[in-house]
Amino acid sequence: MFGTSWRVGRIAGIEVRVDSSWVVIALLITYSMYLQVSQVYQDISAGEAVWIGVLATVLFFGSVLVHELAHAVVAQARGIRVQDITLFLFGGATRAKVESRGPGDEFLIALVGPLTSGLLAGLFGIVTGLGRDVLSRPLAGTFGYLAWTNLLLAGFNLVPGFPLDGGRLLRAALWRATGSLARATRVASMAGQGVGWLLVAAGVAWLLAGDLAGGIWFAFIGWFLVQAARSSYQDLQLQQLLRGVEAEAVMASDLVRIPPELSLQEAVDDYFMRYDHSGFPVEEGGRTIGLLTLRGVRRVPREQWPTRRVRDHMVPLNEQVVVAPEARMDGVVGKLQDGQANRVLVVEDGEVVGIITPSDLTRWLRRWQALDSSAR
Ligand SMILES: [Zn+2]
């Protein structure tokens, strides 16, 4: 769903990332604030207008970050691990595995976001009121604007369309009522798609009425919501499918083993160029002692390949992510997504019996889909 994102820091043990789309939006907001401030306050200097534009943008994204942190902190307090927070477009996403815990936790975690935005709106409102005599008029006006923006953020997030917070509240309520997460997600994501299409329609109407910028914004947000609602439902379907599948069924078991004394050049010529694998188990005396990966080889300059040994550039077995053959695939996929290794080894009685990479999973899914559609 996201493009490139950068790690910007860690707050309360949670990794905070910024999506590349954010840069464009930040510039746009700064510029439009600058324009607005210089139009409303005729006597303002250009320098002050730029300064206020930057300040408003920083506080706006700070507000979004605080909203997301509220979700993350409550999730962690309920014992749910949070992967990271990514700020993108004008919003954010907190990645946590809430689904596994039940409707009560999901309700609480979803609710705290809009509540926090409401609280921030109140705070900015108070600053505006108190600062009227102390702050310059443009500055007080900017805080007032931020109060409204946070109120809008709270309101928009409460719209009952999944994956917005309101949609999560709806899903949690349906989940509790029906006892079925799948059915609750289906209805909530249908609502999300419905709301998304409504926004698209409103955007088009606005566009036809002559408001180009407003119309495009609405249509874009609506389209984004439709896509997000659709893909969150598909993710859940996939997760449920994988819950019934064991690692053994998906893993590549046609392992080609490589001796540790080979040079990297021989490993490249006789293994990487010959087989469709990006990693080979290194075997010594009948046991796997490590894994030689394409990434590991690439780290060594090409002219040194003939003189370097596989043994010195393999990743030891104990540094690999390992699962049992009967591990459920939904958990394995979680490990594939978490780790930077991009690969899970399937180990039985201390011996590597298979490897699962994202492409093994894709291949398995393609076979499954082909069989599933022919069975219908
Ligand atoms: Zn939220």
Tab-separated table of C-alpha atoms and ligand atoms in Angstrom:
chain	number	residue	atom	x	y	z
A	1	MET	CA	0.000	0.000	0.000
A	2	PHE	CA	2.844	2.385	0.744
A	3	GLY	CA	5.754	3.439	-1.409
A	4	THR	CA	9.186	4.105	0.000
A	5	SER	CA	9.299	5.136	3.618
A	6	TRP	CA	12.110	6.419	5.813
A	7	ARG	CA	12.782	5.746	9.434
A	8	VAL	CA	12.835	9.021	11.321
A	9	GLY	CA	13.060	7.895	14.903
A	10	ARG	CA	11.770	5.846	17.757
A	11	ILE	CA	9.228	7.045	20.323
A	12	ALA	CA	8.250	4.890	23.321
A	13	GLY	CA	9.966	1.938	21.653
A	14	ILE	CA	7.891	2.311	18.474
A	15	GLU	CA	9.567	2.895	15.151
A	16	VAL	CA	8.255	6.008	13.398
A	17	ARG	CA	8.508	6.101	9.617
A	18	VAL	CA	7.619	8.748	7.057
A	19	ASP	CA	6.258	7.821	3.640
A	20	SER	CA	7.778	9.540	0.616
A	21	SER	CA	4.370	11.025	-0.318
A	22	TRP	CA	4.651	13.042	2.874
A	23	VAL	CA	7.351	15.327	1.441
A	24	VAL	CA	5.080	16.541	-1.352
A	25	ILE	CA	2.163	17.042	1.015
A	26	ALA	CA	4.348	18.888	3.518
A	27	LEU	CA	5.524	21.300	0.816
A	28	LEU	CA	1.951	21.769	-0.415
A	29	ILE	CA	0.631	22.531	3.053
A	30	THR	CA	3.491	24.923	3.813
A	31	TYR	CA	2.906	26.740	0.527
A	32	SER	CA	-0.870	26.963	0.891
A	33	MET	CA	-0.516	28.197	4.486
A	34	TYR	CA	1.979	30.789	3.289
A	35	LEU	CA	-0.452	31.965	0.597
A	36	GLN	CA	-3.386	32.044	2.984
A	37	VAL	CA	-1.520	33.934	5.707
A	38	SER	CA	-0.141	36.518	3.288
A	39	GLN	CA	-3.622	37.077	1.834
A	40	VAL	CA	-5.498	37.377	5.123
A	41	TYR	CA	-2.886	39.497	6.898
A	42	GLN	CA	-1.821	42.194	4.438
A	43	ASP	CA	0.793	43.749	6.733
A	44	ILE	CA	2.734	40.502	7.279
A	45	SER	CA	6.298	40.216	5.936
A	46	ALA	CA	7.173	37.397	3.519
A	47	GLY	CA	9.648	35.959	6.033
A	48	GLU	CA	7.035	35.788	8.756
A	49	ALA	CA	4.524	34.186	6.380
A	50	VAL	CA	7.028	31.445	5.457
A	51	TRP	CA	7.841	30.912	9.110
A	52	ILE	CA	4.150	30.513	9.977
A	53	GLY	CA	3.625	28.150	7.036
A	54	VAL	CA	6.438	25.904	8.266
A	55	LEU	CA	5.227	26.049	11.863
A	56	ALA	CA	1.660	25.133	10.856
A	57	THR	CA	2.934	22.169	8.824
A	58	VAL	CA	5.121	20.886	11.655
A	59	LEU	CA	2.275	21.194	14.178
A	60	PHE	CA	-0.155	19.560	11.755
A	61	PHE	CA	2.050	16.525	11.263
A	62	GLY	CA	2.823	16.554	14.976
A	63	SER	CA	-0.922	16.297	15.570
A	64	VAL	CA	-1.215	13.316	13.216
A	65	LEU	CA	1.759	11.684	14.930
A	66	VAL	CA	0.231	12.176	18.391
A	67	HIS	CA	-3.026	10.628	17.113
A	68	GLU	CA	-1.128	7.577	15.874
A	69	LEU	CA	0.995	7.366	19.019
A	70	ALA	CA	-2.213	7.240	21.061
A	71	HIS	CA	-3.299	4.139	19.099
A	72	ALA	CA	0.135	2.590	19.505
A	73	VAL	CA	0.538	3.298	23.214
A	74	VAL	CA	-2.898	1.898	24.078
A	75	ALA	CA	-2.203	-1.161	21.909
A	76	GLN	CA	1.040	-1.799	23.751
A	77	ALA	CA	-0.639	-1.242	27.109
A	78	ARG	CA	-3.093	-4.007	26.116
A	79	GLY	CA	-0.183	-6.323	25.374
A	80	ILE	CA	-0.316	-6.006	21.576
A	81	ARG	CA	2.998	-5.555	19.853
A	82	VAL	CA	3.158	-2.538	17.531
A	83	GLN	CA	5.360	-2.947	14.469
A	84	ASP	CA	5.667	0.692	13.489
A	85	ILE	CA	3.900	3.955	12.724
A	86	THR	CA	4.039	5.283	9.174
A	87	LEU	CA	2.992	8.839	8.370
A	88	PHE	CA	1.758	9.159	4.820
A	89	LEU	CA	-0.221	11.663	2.792
A	90	PHE	CA	-2.022	13.679	5.428
A	91	GLY	CA	-2.633	10.771	7.749
A	92	GLY	CA	-0.923	7.950	9.464
A	93	ALA	CA	-1.112	4.221	9.942
A	94	THR	CA	-0.191	2.210	12.973
A	95	ARG	CA	0.696	-1.362	12.239
A	96	ALA	CA	-0.352	-3.607	15.067
A	97	LYS	CA	-1.815	-7.078	15.095
A	98	VAL	CA	-5.067	-6.103	16.791
A	99	GLU	CA	-7.114	-8.741	15.022
A	100	SER	CA	-5.777	-11.571	17.091
A	101	ARG	CA	-6.949	-10.106	20.378
A	102	GLY	CA	-10.694	-9.633	20.262
A	103	PRO	CA	-13.283	-6.880	19.780
A	104	GLY	CA	-12.795	-5.200	23.165
A	105	ASP	CA	-9.165	-4.318	22.537
A	106	GLU	CA	-9.834	-3.223	18.980
A	107	PHE	CA	-12.640	-0.916	20.124
A	108	LEU	CA	-10.448	0.758	22.734
A	109	ILE	CA	-7.442	1.157	20.434
A	110	ALA	CA	-9.575	2.638	17.641
A	111	LEU	CA	-11.443	5.012	19.935
A	112	VAL	CA	-8.393	6.623	21.517
A	113	GLY	CA	-7.247	8.122	18.167
A	114	PRO	CA	-10.219	10.430	17.482
A	115	LEU	CA	-10.423	11.202	21.212
A	116	THR	CA	-6.824	12.384	21.141
A	117	SER	CA	-7.458	14.550	18.065
A	118	GLY	CA	-10.488	16.035	19.825
A	119	LEU	CA	-8.315	16.781	22.846
A	120	LEU	CA	-5.661	18.436	20.644
A	121	ALA	CA	-8.391	20.543	19.027
A	122	GLY	CA	-9.403	21.719	22.503
A	123	LEU	CA	-5.786	22.500	23.424
A	124	PHE	CA	-5.164	24.525	20.260
A	125	GLY	CA	-8.482	26.269	20.872
A	126	ILE	CA	-7.380	27.253	24.376
A	127	VAL	CA	-4.005	28.500	23.083
A	128	THR	CA	-5.860	30.585	20.501
A	129	GLY	CA	-8.149	32.076	23.139
A	130	LEU	CA	-5.455	32.759	25.720
A	131	GLY	CA	-2.916	33.930	23.167
A	132	ARG	CA	-5.165	36.511	21.535
A	133	ASP	CA	-3.515	39.376	23.428
A	134	VAL	CA	0.005	37.918	23.596
A	135	LEU	CA	0.541	36.332	20.193
A	136	SER	CA	0.634	38.162	16.883
A	137	ARG	CA	-2.665	37.952	14.986
A	138	PRO	CA	-1.350	35.601	12.268
A	139	LEU	CA	0.091	33.254	14.914
A	140	ALA	CA	-3.137	33.163	16.944
A	141	GLY	CA	-5.013	32.571	13.677
A	142	THR	CA	-2.741	29.638	12.869
A	143	PHE	CA	-3.457	27.981	16.215
A	144	GLY	CA	-7.160	28.490	15.573
A	145	TYR	CA	-6.725	26.829	12.189
A	146	LEU	CA	-4.948	23.877	13.844
A	147	ALA	CA	-7.831	23.524	16.313
A	148	TRP	CA	-10.250	23.201	13.404
A	149	THR	CA	-7.973	20.818	11.539
A	150	ASN	CA	-7.735	18.488	14.533
A	151	LEU	CA	-11.500	18.604	14.982
A	152	LEU	CA	-11.839	17.695	11.305
A	153	LEU	CA	-9.320	14.874	11.747
A	154	ALA	CA	-11.326	13.489	14.680
A	155	GLY	CA	-14.566	13.782	12.706
A	156	PHE	CA	-13.222	12.236	9.509
A	157	ASN	CA	-11.646	9.343	11.385
A	158	LEU	CA	-14.966	8.593	13.085
A	159	VAL	CA	-16.686	7.969	9.725
A	160	PRO	CA	-17.771	4.314	9.975
A	161	GLY	CA	-15.807	2.961	7.006
A	162	PHE	CA	-13.010	0.459	7.524
A	163	PRO	CA	-10.003	0.994	7.787
A	164	LEU	CA	-10.774	4.405	9.324
A	165	ASP	CA	-11.047	4.423	13.116
A	166	GLY	CA	-14.839	4.682	12.894
A	167	GLY	CA	-14.833	1.619	10.642
A	168	ARG	CA	-12.758	-0.202	13.235
A	169	LEU	CA	-15.282	0.719	15.916
A	170	LEU	CA	-18.044	-0.595	13.658
A	171	ARG	CA	-16.086	-3.780	13.024
A	172	ALA	CA	-15.438	-4.336	16.727
A	173	ALA	CA	-19.157	-3.890	17.476
A	174	LEU	CA	-20.173	-6.290	14.686
A	175	TRP	CA	-17.476	-8.732	15.775
A	176	ARG	CA	-18.860	-8.751	19.310
A	177	ALA	CA	-22.437	-9.072	18.034
A	178	THR	CA	-21.832	-11.854	15.512
A	179	GLY	CA	-18.755	-13.532	16.962
A	180	SER	CA	-17.245	-13.634	13.476
A	181	LEU	CA	-14.258	-11.463	12.608
A	182	ALA	CA	-14.558	-12.359	8.922
A	183	ARG	CA	-18.186	-11.279	8.656
A	184	ALA	CA	-17.547	-8.121	10.702
A	185	THR	CA	-14.591	-7.172	8.485
A	186	ARG	CA	-16.605	-7.815	5.334
A	187	VAL	CA	-19.431	-5.499	6.391
A	188	ALA	CA	-17.069	-2.818	7.763
A	189	SER	CA	-14.958	-2.806	4.605
A	190	MET	CA	-18.080	-2.647	2.421
A	191	ALA	CA	-19.034	0.420	4.458
A	192	GLY	CA	-15.506	1.768	3.868
A	193	GLN	CA	-15.863	1.284	0.124
A	194	GLY	CA	-19.315	2.894	0.221
A	195	VAL	CA	-17.995	5.949	2.050
A	196	GLY	CA	-15.036	6.085	-0.352
A	197	TRP	CA	-17.292	6.118	-3.419
A	198	LEU	CA	-19.485	8.790	-1.818
A	199	LEU	CA	-16.400	10.954	-1.371
A	200	VAL	CA	-15.395	10.342	-4.986
A	201	ALA	CA	-18.901	11.370	-6.104
A	202	ALA	CA	-18.800	14.476	-3.897
A	203	GLY	CA	-15.379	15.318	-5.319
A	204	VAL	CA	-16.610	15.007	-8.900
A	205	ALA	CA	-19.666	17.147	-8.119
A	206	TRP	CA	-17.409	19.745	-6.560
A	207	LEU	CA	-15.117	19.612	-9.550
A	208	LEU	CA	-18.056	20.192	-11.910
A	209	ALA	CA	-19.162	23.079	-9.727
A	210	GLY	CA	-15.804	24.689	-10.430
A	211	ASP	CA	-13.738	24.054	-7.304
A	212	LEU	CA	-10.817	22.256	-8.878
A	213	ALA	CA	-8.545	21.816	-5.844
A	214	GLY	CA	-11.298	20.836	-3.398
A	215	GLY	CA	-12.843	18.426	-5.897
A	216	ILE	CA	-9.571	16.670	-6.666
A	217	TRP	CA	-8.750	16.361	-2.952
A	218	PHE	CA	-12.100	14.764	-2.125
A	219	ALA	CA	-12.041	12.400	-5.086
A	220	PHE	CA	-8.488	11.405	-4.231
A	221	ILE	CA	-9.216	10.734	-0.551
A	222	GLY	CA	-12.320	8.758	-1.544
A	223	TRP	CA	-10.395	6.643	-4.031
A	224	PHE	CA	-7.700	6.014	-1.459
A	225	LEU	CA	-10.305	4.858	1.057
A	226	VAL	CA	-11.936	2.505	-1.460
A	227	GLN	CA	-8.560	0.878	-2.164
A	228	ALA	CA	-7.645	0.651	1.514
A	229	ALA	CA	-10.993	-0.906	2.445
A	230	ARG	CA	-10.714	-3.455	-0.347
A	231	SER	CA	-7.152	-4.451	0.428
A	232	SER	CA	-7.700	-4.768	4.186
A	233	TYR	CA	-10.467	-7.262	3.511
A	234	GLN	CA	-8.303	-9.197	1.076
A	235	ASP	CA	-5.495	-9.260	3.653
A	236	LEU	CA	-7.835	-10.783	6.197
A	237	GLN	CA	-9.063	-13.398	3.735
A	238	LEU	CA	-5.474	-14.322	2.967
A	239	GLN	CA	-4.641	-14.530	6.652
A	240	GLN	CA	-7.566	-16.842	7.293
A	241	LEU	CA	-6.604	-19.032	4.370
A	242	LEU	CA	-3.019	-19.266	5.614
A	243	ARG	CA	-4.089	-20.135	9.150
A	244	GLY	CA	-5.133	-23.540	7.826
A	245	VAL	CA	-1.853	-24.203	6.010
A	246	GLU	CA	1.408	-25.561	7.425
A	247	ALA	CA	4.891	-24.343	6.535
A	248	GLU	CA	5.718	-27.771	5.100
A	249	ALA	CA	3.136	-27.316	2.330
A	250	VAL	CA	4.574	-24.010	1.131
A	251	MET	CA	8.336	-24.411	1.626
A	252	ALA	CA	10.751	-25.093	-1.189
A	253	SER	CA	12.144	-28.519	-0.277
A	254	ASP	CA	14.347	-29.049	-3.332
A	255	LEU	CA	17.297	-27.682	-1.402
A	256	VAL	CA	20.660	-27.645	-3.107
A	257	ARG	CA	23.439	-27.761	-0.522
A	258	ILE	CA	26.766	-26.112	-0.912
A	259	PRO	CA	30.138	-27.134	0.634
A	260	PRO	CA	31.832	-24.541	2.906
A	261	GLU	CA	35.265	-24.740	1.254
A	262	LEU	CA	34.035	-23.555	-2.157
A	263	SER	CA	35.157	-20.118	-3.329
A	264	LEU	CA	32.502	-17.469	-3.813
A	265	GLN	CA	33.293	-17.494	-7.543
A	266	GLU	CA	32.482	-21.226	-7.741
A	267	ALA	CA	29.366	-20.662	-5.651
A	268	VAL	CA	28.192	-18.012	-8.111
A	269	ASP	CA	29.045	-20.016	-11.255
A	270	ASP	CA	27.812	-23.432	-10.115
A	271	TYR	CA	24.927	-22.502	-7.848
A	272	PHE	CA	23.501	-18.980	-8.053
A	273	MET	CA	23.707	-18.855	-11.865
A	274	ARG	CA	22.388	-22.388	-12.227
A	275	TYR	CA	19.490	-22.660	-9.799
A	276	ASP	CA	16.541	-20.396	-9.145
A	277	HIS	CA	17.410	-19.842	-5.454
A	278	SER	CA	18.660	-16.738	-3.689
A	279	GLY	CA	20.106	-18.708	-0.761
A	280	PHE	CA	21.814	-22.084	-0.328
A	281	PRO	CA	22.252	-24.108	2.889
A	282	VAL	CA	25.944	-24.688	3.587
A	283	GLU	CA	26.565	-28.310	4.576
A	284	GLU	CA	29.483	-29.831	6.424
A	285	GLY	CA	29.669	-33.440	7.626
A	286	GLY	CA	26.001	-34.013	6.830
A	287	ARG	CA	24.766	-31.005	8.833
A	288	THR	CA	23.664	-27.559	7.815
A	289	ILE	CA	25.961	-24.966	9.374
A	290	GLY	CA	24.746	-21.802	7.699
A	291	LEU	CA	23.208	-20.153	4.694
A	292	LEU	CA	24.961	-18.444	1.806
A	293	THR	CA	22.752	-15.730	0.346
A	294	LEU	CA	22.995	-13.686	-2.821
A	295	ARG	CA	22.982	-10.589	-0.667
A	296	GLY	CA	25.974	-11.928	1.311
A	297	VAL	CA	27.920	-12.598	-1.881
A	298	ARG	CA	27.123	-9.171	-3.296
A	299	ARG	CA	28.629	-7.529	-0.251
A	300	VAL	CA	32.055	-8.830	-1.340
A	301	PRO	CA	33.735	-6.985	-4.250
A	302	ARG	CA	33.595	-9.067	-7.413
A	303	GLU	CA	37.398	-9.267	-7.872
A	304	GLN	CA	37.712	-10.972	-4.489
A	305	TRP	CA	35.232	-13.758	-5.281
A	306	PRO	CA	37.890	-16.272	-6.463
A	307	THR	CA	39.887	-15.996	-3.205
A	308	ARG	CA	37.085	-15.814	-0.635
A	309	ARG	CA	35.505	-18.938	0.926
A	310	VAL	CA	31.800	-19.662	1.344
A	311	ARG	CA	32.441	-20.450	5.048
A	312	ASP	CA	33.510	-16.882	5.813
A	313	HIS	CA	30.554	-15.217	4.143
A	314	MET	CA	27.633	-17.447	5.102
A	315	VAL	CA	25.116	-16.430	7.746
A	316	PRO	CA	25.307	-18.877	10.695
A	317	LEU	CA	22.220	-20.995	11.263
A	318	ASN	CA	21.525	-19.466	14.672
A	319	GLU	CA	21.124	-16.009	13.110
A	320	GLN	CA	18.332	-17.205	10.817
A	321	VAL	CA	14.609	-17.064	11.433
A	322	VAL	CA	13.552	-20.665	11.980
A	323	VAL	CA	10.157	-22.383	12.121
A	324	ALA	CA	8.942	-25.977	12.508
A	325	PRO	CA	7.390	-27.825	9.508
A	326	GLU	CA	3.983	-27.782	11.189
A	327	ALA	CA	4.077	-24.017	11.921
A	328	ARG	CA	0.943	-22.210	10.726
A	329	MET	CA	1.561	-20.085	7.654
A	330	ASP	CA	-0.194	-16.987	9.000
A	331	GLY	CA	2.498	-16.820	11.687
A	332	VAL	CA	5.255	-17.552	9.172
A	333	VAL	CA	4.092	-14.668	6.973
A	334	GLY	CA	4.252	-12.410	10.024
A	335	LYS	CA	7.882	-13.460	10.510
A	336	LEU	CA	8.655	-12.874	6.828
A	337	GLN	CA	7.253	-9.352	7.107
A	338	ASP	CA	8.900	-8.562	10.438
A	339	GLY	CA	12.452	-9.624	9.772
A	340	GLN	CA	14.822	-7.983	7.340
A	341	ALA	CA	16.007	-11.463	6.351
A	342	ASN	CA	13.164	-11.957	3.853
A	343	ARG	CA	13.494	-15.697	4.356
A	344	VAL	CA	12.388	-18.302	6.893
A	345	LEU	CA	14.149	-21.651	7.328
A	346	VAL	CA	12.041	-24.714	8.094
A	347	VAL	CA	13.946	-26.878	10.563
A	348	GLU	CA	13.122	-30.374	11.825
A	349	ASP	CA	15.302	-32.107	14.440
A	350	GLY	CA	18.000	-29.478	13.991
A	351	GLU	CA	18.197	-30.001	10.248
A	352	VAL	CA	17.054	-27.587	7.544
A	353	VAL	CA	14.336	-29.291	5.486
A	354	GLY	CA	12.982	-26.295	3.578
A	355	ILE	CA	13.145	-22.566	2.884
A	356	ILE	CA	10.258	-20.129	2.528
A	357	THR	CA	10.744	-16.822	0.727
A	358	PRO	CA	8.005	-14.401	-0.374
A	359	SER	CA	8.251	-15.824	-3.899
A	360	ASP	CA	7.657	-19.374	-2.574
A	361	LEU	CA	4.499	-18.053	-0.951
A	362	THR	CA	3.413	-16.282	-4.148
A	363	ARG	CA	3.960	-19.484	-6.140
A	364	TRP	CA	1.976	-21.496	-3.620
A	365	LEU	CA	-0.894	-18.987	-3.709
A	366	ARG	CA	-0.943	-19.053	-7.499
A	367	ARG	CA	-1.220	-22.864	-7.477
A	368	TRP	CA	-3.905	-22.717	-4.821
A	369	GLN	CA	-5.921	-20.134	-6.783
A	370	ALA	CA	-5.652	-22.190	-9.963
A	371	LEU	CA	-6.957	-25.285	-8.153
A	372	ASP	CA	-9.616	-23.311	-6.315
A	373	SER	CA	-11.064	-21.809	-9.481
A	374	SER	CA	-11.037	-25.129	-11.352
A	375	ALA	CA	-12.913	-26.747	-8.458
A	376	ARG	CA	-15.794	-24.292	-8.727
B	1	ZN	ZN	-6.650	6.755	13.974
